[in-house]
Amino acid sequence: MINTNQTLRGFATISYWADDMEAAKAWYSDLLGIAPYFERSGPDGKPAYAEFRVGDYQHELGLIDRRFAPAQPTFCPGGAIMYWHVDDVEATLSRLKSMGAQEYEPLTHRGEGFITASVTDPYGNILGIMYNAHYLEILNSRIQG
């Protein structure tokens, strides 16, 4: 039974800002191996938003033109990192760095079944990656159940 009384029920969408939407779409399309499934232009006709559906639960990754950022944006890391589950953190970290991402947090073993790393993408967003045993347990229980 689903508990609908929980405040935070699950990850829905993560949004990353980009100064160059075409370059960001191309970079993330290359990383993910898919094109955005949804795109929207701004009032001036220039690309403003692109969204990808990613992974086992089809979570949403949105790219937003930085000109639509809130009035008080901060362009330095704010302390929160959203981690995406990956099967091989070391290989994924290596691939991201080969694509021009800069290491933000090195590969770190956090305990049995948990490994993390993070990078800053070419547009200044933090992209966290993680091998997470709990993620796999939940996924397997949904597949088997």
Short mmCIF file of N, CA and C in Angstrom, two decimals:
data_model
loop_
_atom_site.label_atom_id
_atom_site.label_comp_id
_atom_site.label_asym_id
_atom_site.label_seq_id
_atom_site.Cartn_x
_atom_site.Cartn_y
_atom_site.Cartn_z
N MET A 1 0.84 -1.18 0.00
CA MET A 1 0.00 0.00 0.00
C MET A 1 0.88 1.25 0.00
N ILE A 2 0.52 2.21 -0.79
CA ILE A 2 1.28 3.45 -0.90
C ILE A 2 0.86 4.40 0.20
N ASN A 3 1.84 4.95 0.92
CA ASN A 3 1.57 5.92 1.97
C ASN A 3 1.50 7.30 1.34
N THR A 4 0.30 7.84 1.22
CA THR A 4 0.13 9.16 0.59
C THR A 4 0.26 10.29 1.60
N ASN A 5 0.54 9.97 2.87
CA ASN A 5 0.71 11.01 3.88
C ASN A 5 2.15 11.49 4.00
N GLN A 6 3.06 10.89 3.26
CA GLN A 6 4.45 11.32 3.30
C GLN A 6 4.60 12.67 2.60
N THR A 7 5.41 13.53 3.17
CA THR A 7 5.64 14.84 2.56
C THR A 7 6.45 14.71 1.28
N LEU A 8 7.60 14.05 1.36
CA LEU A 8 8.45 13.85 0.18
C LEU A 8 8.23 12.42 -0.31
N ARG A 9 7.49 12.26 -1.40
CA ARG A 9 7.08 10.93 -1.85
C ARG A 9 8.04 10.33 -2.84
N GLY A 10 8.91 11.10 -3.43
CA GLY A 10 9.86 10.54 -4.38
C GLY A 10 10.38 11.61 -5.32
N PHE A 11 11.49 11.29 -5.94
CA PHE A 11 12.10 12.20 -6.91
C PHE A 11 11.19 12.33 -8.12
N ALA A 12 10.89 13.53 -8.55
CA ALA A 12 10.03 13.76 -9.71
C ALA A 12 10.83 14.33 -10.88
N THR A 13 11.44 15.49 -10.70
CA THR A 13 12.20 16.15 -11.77
C THR A 13 13.40 16.86 -11.16
N ILE A 14 14.52 16.78 -11.82
CA ILE A 14 15.66 17.63 -11.47
C ILE A 14 15.90 18.54 -12.65
N SER A 15 16.16 19.81 -12.36
CA SER A 15 16.38 20.79 -13.41
C SER A 15 17.79 21.32 -13.33
N TYR A 16 18.45 21.39 -14.48
CA TYR A 16 19.78 21.96 -14.60
C TYR A 16 19.70 23.17 -15.51
N TRP A 17 20.48 24.21 -15.17
CA TRP A 17 20.52 25.43 -15.95
C TRP A 17 21.62 25.34 -17.01
N ALA A 18 21.41 26.03 -18.12
CA ALA A 18 22.42 26.05 -19.19
C ALA A 18 22.37 27.39 -19.91
N ASP A 19 23.56 27.93 -20.21
CA ASP A 19 23.64 29.15 -21.00
C ASP A 19 23.46 28.86 -22.48
N ASP A 20 23.84 27.68 -22.91
CA ASP A 20 23.75 27.28 -24.31
C ASP A 20 22.89 26.02 -24.39
N MET A 21 21.61 26.21 -24.64
CA MET A 21 20.67 25.08 -24.63
C MET A 21 21.00 24.03 -25.68
N GLU A 22 21.39 24.45 -26.86
CA GLU A 22 21.70 23.47 -27.91
C GLU A 22 22.89 22.60 -27.51
N ALA A 23 23.92 23.22 -26.95
CA ALA A 23 25.09 22.46 -26.51
C ALA A 23 24.73 21.55 -25.34
N ALA A 24 23.93 22.04 -24.40
CA ALA A 24 23.52 21.22 -23.26
C ALA A 24 22.67 20.04 -23.70
N LYS A 25 21.74 20.28 -24.62
CA LYS A 25 20.93 19.16 -25.14
C LYS A 25 21.81 18.12 -25.79
N ALA A 26 22.77 18.56 -26.58
CA ALA A 26 23.67 17.62 -27.26
C ALA A 26 24.51 16.85 -26.24
N TRP A 27 25.02 17.54 -25.22
CA TRP A 27 25.87 16.89 -24.21
C TRP A 27 25.09 15.84 -23.45
N TYR A 28 23.89 16.20 -22.98
CA TYR A 28 23.08 15.24 -22.22
C TYR A 28 22.52 14.14 -23.12
N SER A 29 22.22 14.44 -24.37
CA SER A 29 21.78 13.38 -25.30
C SER A 29 22.89 12.35 -25.48
N ASP A 30 24.13 12.83 -25.61
CA ASP A 30 25.28 11.93 -25.74
C ASP A 30 25.47 11.11 -24.48
N LEU A 31 25.42 11.74 -23.31
CA LEU A 31 25.58 11.04 -22.04
C LEU A 31 24.50 9.98 -21.84
N LEU A 32 23.25 10.34 -22.10
CA LEU A 32 22.12 9.46 -21.82
C LEU A 32 21.81 8.47 -22.94
N GLY A 33 22.29 8.76 -24.14
CA GLY A 33 22.01 7.89 -25.27
C GLY A 33 20.60 8.07 -25.83
N ILE A 34 19.96 9.17 -25.49
CA ILE A 34 18.60 9.47 -25.97
C ILE A 34 18.46 10.96 -26.22
N ALA A 35 17.50 11.31 -27.04
CA ALA A 35 17.17 12.72 -27.26
C ALA A 35 16.09 13.14 -26.26
N PRO A 36 15.94 14.44 -26.01
CA PRO A 36 14.84 14.87 -25.14
C PRO A 36 13.51 14.43 -25.74
N TYR A 37 12.59 14.05 -24.87
CA TYR A 37 11.26 13.65 -25.36
C TYR A 37 10.32 14.85 -25.43
N PHE A 38 10.72 15.96 -24.78
CA PHE A 38 9.87 17.14 -24.75
C PHE A 38 10.77 18.38 -24.83
N GLU A 39 10.36 19.36 -25.64
CA GLU A 39 11.09 20.62 -25.74
C GLU A 39 10.10 21.77 -25.85
N ARG A 40 10.51 22.91 -25.32
CA ARG A 40 9.67 24.10 -25.41
C ARG A 40 10.56 25.30 -25.69
N SER A 41 10.07 26.18 -26.55
CA SER A 41 10.78 27.43 -26.86
C SER A 41 10.24 28.55 -25.99
N GLY A 42 11.06 29.57 -25.80
CA GLY A 42 10.63 30.76 -25.07
C GLY A 42 9.83 31.67 -25.98
N PRO A 43 9.36 32.78 -25.45
CA PRO A 43 8.56 33.72 -26.25
C PRO A 43 9.30 34.26 -27.47
N ASP A 44 10.64 34.23 -27.43
CA ASP A 44 11.43 34.71 -28.55
C ASP A 44 11.72 33.62 -29.58
N GLY A 45 11.20 32.41 -29.35
CA GLY A 45 11.41 31.31 -30.28
C GLY A 45 12.68 30.52 -30.04
N LYS A 46 13.53 30.97 -29.13
CA LYS A 46 14.77 30.26 -28.82
C LYS A 46 14.48 29.11 -27.84
N PRO A 47 15.27 28.03 -27.90
CA PRO A 47 15.06 26.91 -26.98
C PRO A 47 15.10 27.39 -25.53
N ALA A 48 14.11 26.97 -24.73
CA ALA A 48 14.03 27.39 -23.33
C ALA A 48 14.06 26.20 -22.38
N TYR A 49 13.57 25.05 -22.82
CA TYR A 49 13.46 23.89 -21.93
C TYR A 49 13.53 22.61 -22.75
N ALA A 50 14.22 21.63 -22.21
CA ALA A 50 14.26 20.29 -22.82
C ALA A 50 14.21 19.28 -21.68
N GLU A 51 13.47 18.22 -21.88
CA GLU A 51 13.31 17.23 -20.81
C GLU A 51 13.56 15.82 -21.33
N PHE A 52 14.30 15.07 -20.52
CA PHE A 52 14.61 13.67 -20.79
C PHE A 52 13.90 12.80 -19.75
N ARG A 53 13.50 11.61 -20.13
CA ARG A 53 13.03 10.61 -19.17
C ARG A 53 14.17 9.62 -19.01
N VAL A 54 14.57 9.39 -17.75
CA VAL A 54 15.80 8.68 -17.48
C VAL A 54 15.58 7.51 -16.52
N GLY A 55 16.17 6.38 -16.85
CA GLY A 55 16.32 5.28 -15.91
C GLY A 55 15.11 4.39 -15.71
N ASP A 56 15.25 3.55 -14.68
CA ASP A 56 14.26 2.51 -14.39
C ASP A 56 12.88 3.06 -14.07
N TYR A 57 12.81 4.25 -13.48
CA TYR A 57 11.53 4.84 -13.08
C TYR A 57 11.14 6.01 -13.98
N GLN A 58 11.88 6.22 -15.06
CA GLN A 58 11.61 7.30 -16.01
C GLN A 58 11.53 8.66 -15.31
N HIS A 59 12.49 8.91 -14.42
CA HIS A 59 12.59 10.21 -13.76
C HIS A 59 12.87 11.27 -14.81
N GLU A 60 12.56 12.51 -14.48
CA GLU A 60 12.71 13.59 -15.44
C GLU A 60 13.94 14.44 -15.13
N LEU A 61 14.73 14.67 -16.17
CA LEU A 61 15.87 15.57 -16.11
C LEU A 61 15.56 16.70 -17.08
N GLY A 62 15.41 17.90 -16.54
CA GLY A 62 15.07 19.05 -17.37
C GLY A 62 16.25 19.99 -17.51
N LEU A 63 16.44 20.50 -18.71
CA LEU A 63 17.43 21.55 -18.97
C LEU A 63 16.67 22.85 -19.20
N ILE A 64 17.06 23.90 -18.48
CA ILE A 64 16.37 25.18 -18.58
C ILE A 64 17.38 26.25 -18.97
N ASP A 65 17.02 27.07 -19.95
CA ASP A 65 17.88 28.18 -20.33
C ASP A 65 18.07 29.09 -19.11
N ARG A 66 19.32 29.40 -18.81
CA ARG A 66 19.65 30.17 -17.61
C ARG A 66 18.96 31.54 -17.57
N ARG A 67 18.52 32.05 -18.72
CA ARG A 67 17.84 33.36 -18.70
C ARG A 67 16.51 33.30 -17.96
N PHE A 68 16.01 32.08 -17.68
CA PHE A 68 14.77 31.92 -16.93
C PHE A 68 15.03 31.56 -15.46
N ALA A 69 16.28 31.71 -15.02
CA ALA A 69 16.64 31.42 -13.62
C ALA A 69 15.93 32.40 -12.69
N PRO A 70 15.72 32.00 -11.44
CA PRO A 70 15.11 32.93 -10.47
C PRO A 70 15.92 34.21 -10.36
N ALA A 71 15.30 35.25 -9.85
CA ALA A 71 15.93 36.57 -9.76
C ALA A 71 17.18 36.57 -8.90
N GLN A 72 17.29 35.69 -7.94
CA GLN A 72 18.43 35.64 -7.03
C GLN A 72 19.20 34.33 -7.19
N PRO A 73 19.59 33.96 -8.41
CA PRO A 73 20.26 32.67 -8.56
C PRO A 73 21.66 32.67 -7.96
N THR A 74 22.09 31.51 -7.57
CA THR A 74 23.47 31.34 -7.13
C THR A 74 24.14 30.42 -8.14
N PHE A 75 25.32 30.75 -8.54
CA PHE A 75 26.00 29.96 -9.56
C PHE A 75 27.11 29.11 -8.98
N CYS A 76 27.10 28.97 -7.66
CA CYS A 76 28.06 28.06 -7.04
C CYS A 76 27.28 26.96 -6.36
N PRO A 77 27.91 25.82 -6.10
CA PRO A 77 27.19 24.70 -5.49
C PRO A 77 26.51 25.12 -4.18
N GLY A 78 25.28 24.67 -4.01
CA GLY A 78 24.50 25.04 -2.84
C GLY A 78 24.50 24.02 -1.73
N GLY A 79 25.23 22.95 -1.85
CA GLY A 79 25.31 21.97 -0.79
C GLY A 79 24.49 20.72 -1.03
N ALA A 80 23.48 20.78 -1.85
CA ALA A 80 22.66 19.60 -2.15
C ALA A 80 23.16 18.95 -3.44
N ILE A 81 23.30 17.64 -3.39
CA ILE A 81 23.69 16.90 -4.58
C ILE A 81 22.66 15.81 -4.81
N MET A 82 22.07 15.77 -6.00
CA MET A 82 21.15 14.72 -6.38
C MET A 82 21.97 13.62 -7.04
N TYR A 83 21.93 12.41 -6.48
CA TYR A 83 22.70 11.30 -7.03
C TYR A 83 21.82 10.42 -7.89
N TRP A 84 22.32 10.06 -9.07
CA TRP A 84 21.68 9.10 -9.96
C TRP A 84 22.35 7.75 -9.73
N HIS A 85 21.56 6.69 -9.62
CA HIS A 85 22.15 5.36 -9.48
C HIS A 85 22.80 4.97 -10.82
N VAL A 86 24.02 4.44 -10.72
CA VAL A 86 24.72 3.88 -11.88
C VAL A 86 25.28 2.52 -11.46
N ASP A 87 25.46 1.64 -12.40
CA ASP A 87 25.97 0.31 -12.08
C ASP A 87 27.48 0.28 -11.87
N ASP A 88 28.20 1.24 -12.45
CA ASP A 88 29.65 1.27 -12.33
C ASP A 88 30.09 2.74 -12.16
N VAL A 89 30.30 3.15 -10.92
CA VAL A 89 30.64 4.54 -10.64
C VAL A 89 31.97 4.93 -11.28
N GLU A 90 32.96 4.07 -11.16
CA GLU A 90 34.28 4.40 -11.70
C GLU A 90 34.23 4.63 -13.21
N ALA A 91 33.57 3.73 -13.93
CA ALA A 91 33.47 3.87 -15.39
C ALA A 91 32.65 5.10 -15.77
N THR A 92 31.56 5.34 -15.05
CA THR A 92 30.72 6.50 -15.36
C THR A 92 31.46 7.80 -15.07
N LEU A 93 32.19 7.85 -13.95
CA LEU A 93 32.97 9.03 -13.62
C LEU A 93 34.02 9.29 -14.70
N SER A 94 34.68 8.25 -15.14
CA SER A 94 35.69 8.38 -16.19
C SER A 94 35.05 8.92 -17.47
N ARG A 95 33.89 8.39 -17.83
CA ARG A 95 33.21 8.84 -19.06
C ARG A 95 32.81 10.32 -18.94
N LEU A 96 32.24 10.69 -17.80
CA LEU A 96 31.84 12.08 -17.61
C LEU A 96 33.03 13.03 -17.74
N LYS A 97 34.14 12.66 -17.14
CA LYS A 97 35.33 13.50 -17.22
C LYS A 97 35.86 13.57 -18.65
N SER A 98 35.75 12.47 -19.39
CA SER A 98 36.20 12.48 -20.79
C SER A 98 35.30 13.36 -21.66
N MET A 99 34.07 13.64 -21.18
CA MET A 99 33.13 14.48 -21.90
C MET A 99 33.25 15.95 -21.50
N GLY A 100 34.21 16.27 -20.64
CA GLY A 100 34.43 17.65 -20.26
C GLY A 100 33.91 18.04 -18.90
N ALA A 101 33.29 17.12 -18.16
CA ALA A 101 32.85 17.42 -16.80
C ALA A 101 34.07 17.49 -15.89
N GLN A 102 33.99 18.31 -14.86
CA GLN A 102 35.07 18.46 -13.89
C GLN A 102 34.71 17.73 -12.60
N GLU A 103 35.66 16.98 -12.06
CA GLU A 103 35.39 16.27 -10.82
C GLU A 103 35.06 17.25 -9.70
N TYR A 104 33.98 17.00 -9.01
CA TYR A 104 33.56 17.82 -7.87
C TYR A 104 33.85 17.07 -6.58
N GLU A 105 33.48 15.80 -6.56
CA GLU A 105 33.72 14.92 -5.42
C GLU A 105 34.33 13.64 -5.98
N PRO A 106 35.48 13.21 -5.48
CA PRO A 106 36.10 12.00 -6.03
C PRO A 106 35.30 10.75 -5.68
N LEU A 107 35.63 9.68 -6.34
CA LEU A 107 35.02 8.39 -6.05
C LEU A 107 35.26 8.08 -4.58
N THR A 108 34.17 7.82 -3.85
CA THR A 108 34.26 7.60 -2.41
C THR A 108 33.44 6.38 -2.02
N HIS A 109 34.06 5.43 -1.35
CA HIS A 109 33.36 4.26 -0.82
C HIS A 109 32.72 4.67 0.50
N ARG A 110 31.41 4.61 0.57
CA ARG A 110 30.66 5.09 1.74
C ARG A 110 30.28 3.98 2.70
N GLY A 111 30.60 2.76 2.37
CA GLY A 111 30.20 1.62 3.17
C GLY A 111 29.70 0.54 2.24
N GLU A 112 29.45 -0.61 2.78
CA GLU A 112 29.06 -1.76 1.96
C GLU A 112 27.86 -1.44 1.07
N GLY A 113 28.10 -1.50 -0.24
CA GLY A 113 27.02 -1.30 -1.20
C GLY A 113 26.75 0.13 -1.59
N PHE A 114 27.61 1.07 -1.18
CA PHE A 114 27.37 2.48 -1.49
C PHE A 114 28.68 3.16 -1.89
N ILE A 115 28.71 3.66 -3.13
CA ILE A 115 29.87 4.36 -3.67
C ILE A 115 29.34 5.62 -4.35
N THR A 116 29.99 6.76 -4.11
CA THR A 116 29.54 8.01 -4.72
C THR A 116 30.68 8.73 -5.43
N ALA A 117 30.31 9.64 -6.28
CA ALA A 117 31.21 10.60 -6.92
C ALA A 117 30.30 11.68 -7.50
N SER A 118 30.88 12.82 -7.83
CA SER A 118 30.09 13.84 -8.50
C SER A 118 31.01 14.70 -9.37
N VAL A 119 30.38 15.31 -10.35
CA VAL A 119 31.08 16.19 -11.28
C VAL A 119 30.28 17.47 -11.45
N THR A 120 30.95 18.46 -12.00
CA THR A 120 30.26 19.66 -12.45
C THR A 120 30.21 19.55 -13.97
N ASP A 121 29.00 19.59 -14.52
CA ASP A 121 28.87 19.47 -15.97
C ASP A 121 29.42 20.73 -16.65
N PRO A 122 29.54 20.74 -17.97
CA PRO A 122 30.11 21.92 -18.64
C PRO A 122 29.28 23.20 -18.47
N TYR A 123 28.10 23.12 -17.84
CA TYR A 123 27.21 24.26 -17.69
C TYR A 123 27.11 24.72 -16.24
N GLY A 124 27.93 24.09 -15.34
CA GLY A 124 28.01 24.51 -13.95
C GLY A 124 27.10 23.77 -12.99
N ASN A 125 26.40 22.74 -13.44
CA ASN A 125 25.50 21.97 -12.57
C ASN A 125 26.22 20.78 -11.96
N ILE A 126 25.89 20.45 -10.72
CA ILE A 126 26.48 19.28 -10.09
C ILE A 126 25.66 18.05 -10.46
N LEU A 127 26.35 17.03 -10.95
CA LEU A 127 25.74 15.77 -11.34
C LEU A 127 26.34 14.68 -10.45
N GLY A 128 25.54 14.16 -9.52
CA GLY A 128 26.01 13.12 -8.62
C GLY A 128 25.72 11.73 -9.20
N ILE A 129 26.65 10.82 -9.00
CA ILE A 129 26.44 9.43 -9.42
C ILE A 129 26.72 8.54 -8.21
N MET A 130 26.01 7.42 -8.14
CA MET A 130 26.11 6.57 -6.96
C MET A 130 25.74 5.13 -7.30
N TYR A 131 26.52 4.21 -6.76
CA TYR A 131 26.08 2.81 -6.73
C TYR A 131 25.39 2.68 -5.39
N ASN A 132 24.11 2.29 -5.42
CA ASN A 132 23.29 2.29 -4.23
C ASN A 132 22.58 0.94 -4.12
N ALA A 133 23.03 0.11 -3.18
CA ALA A 133 22.45 -1.23 -3.00
C ALA A 133 20.96 -1.15 -2.69
N HIS A 134 20.54 -0.15 -1.93
CA HIS A 134 19.12 0.00 -1.59
C HIS A 134 18.28 0.25 -2.84
N TYR A 135 18.78 1.08 -3.74
CA TYR A 135 18.07 1.34 -5.00
C TYR A 135 17.80 0.03 -5.72
N LEU A 136 18.84 -0.82 -5.80
CA LEU A 136 18.69 -2.10 -6.50
C LEU A 136 17.72 -3.03 -5.78
N GLU A 137 17.72 -3.03 -4.46
CA GLU A 137 16.77 -3.85 -3.70
C GLU A 137 15.33 -3.44 -4.01
N ILE A 138 15.07 -2.15 -4.00
CA ILE A 138 13.72 -1.65 -4.29
C ILE A 138 13.33 -1.97 -5.72
N LEU A 139 14.23 -1.74 -6.66
CA LEU A 139 13.96 -2.06 -8.06
C LEU A 139 13.64 -3.53 -8.23
N ASN A 140 14.46 -4.40 -7.65
CA ASN A 140 14.22 -5.84 -7.77
C ASN A 140 12.92 -6.27 -7.12
N SER A 141 12.56 -5.66 -6.00
CA SER A 141 11.28 -6.02 -5.36
C SER A 141 10.10 -5.61 -6.23
N ARG A 142 10.21 -4.51 -6.93
CA ARG A 142 9.13 -4.06 -7.83
C ARG A 142 9.02 -4.96 -9.06
N ILE A 143 10.17 -5.40 -9.55
CA ILE A 143 10.18 -6.27 -10.73
C ILE A 143 9.60 -7.64 -10.38
N GLN A 144 9.99 -8.17 -9.23
CA GLN A 144 9.56 -9.50 -8.80
C GLN A 144 8.14 -9.50 -8.24
N GLY A 145 7.71 -8.37 -7.71
CA GLY A 145 6.41 -8.31 -7.04
C GLY A 145 5.36 -7.90 -7.97
#
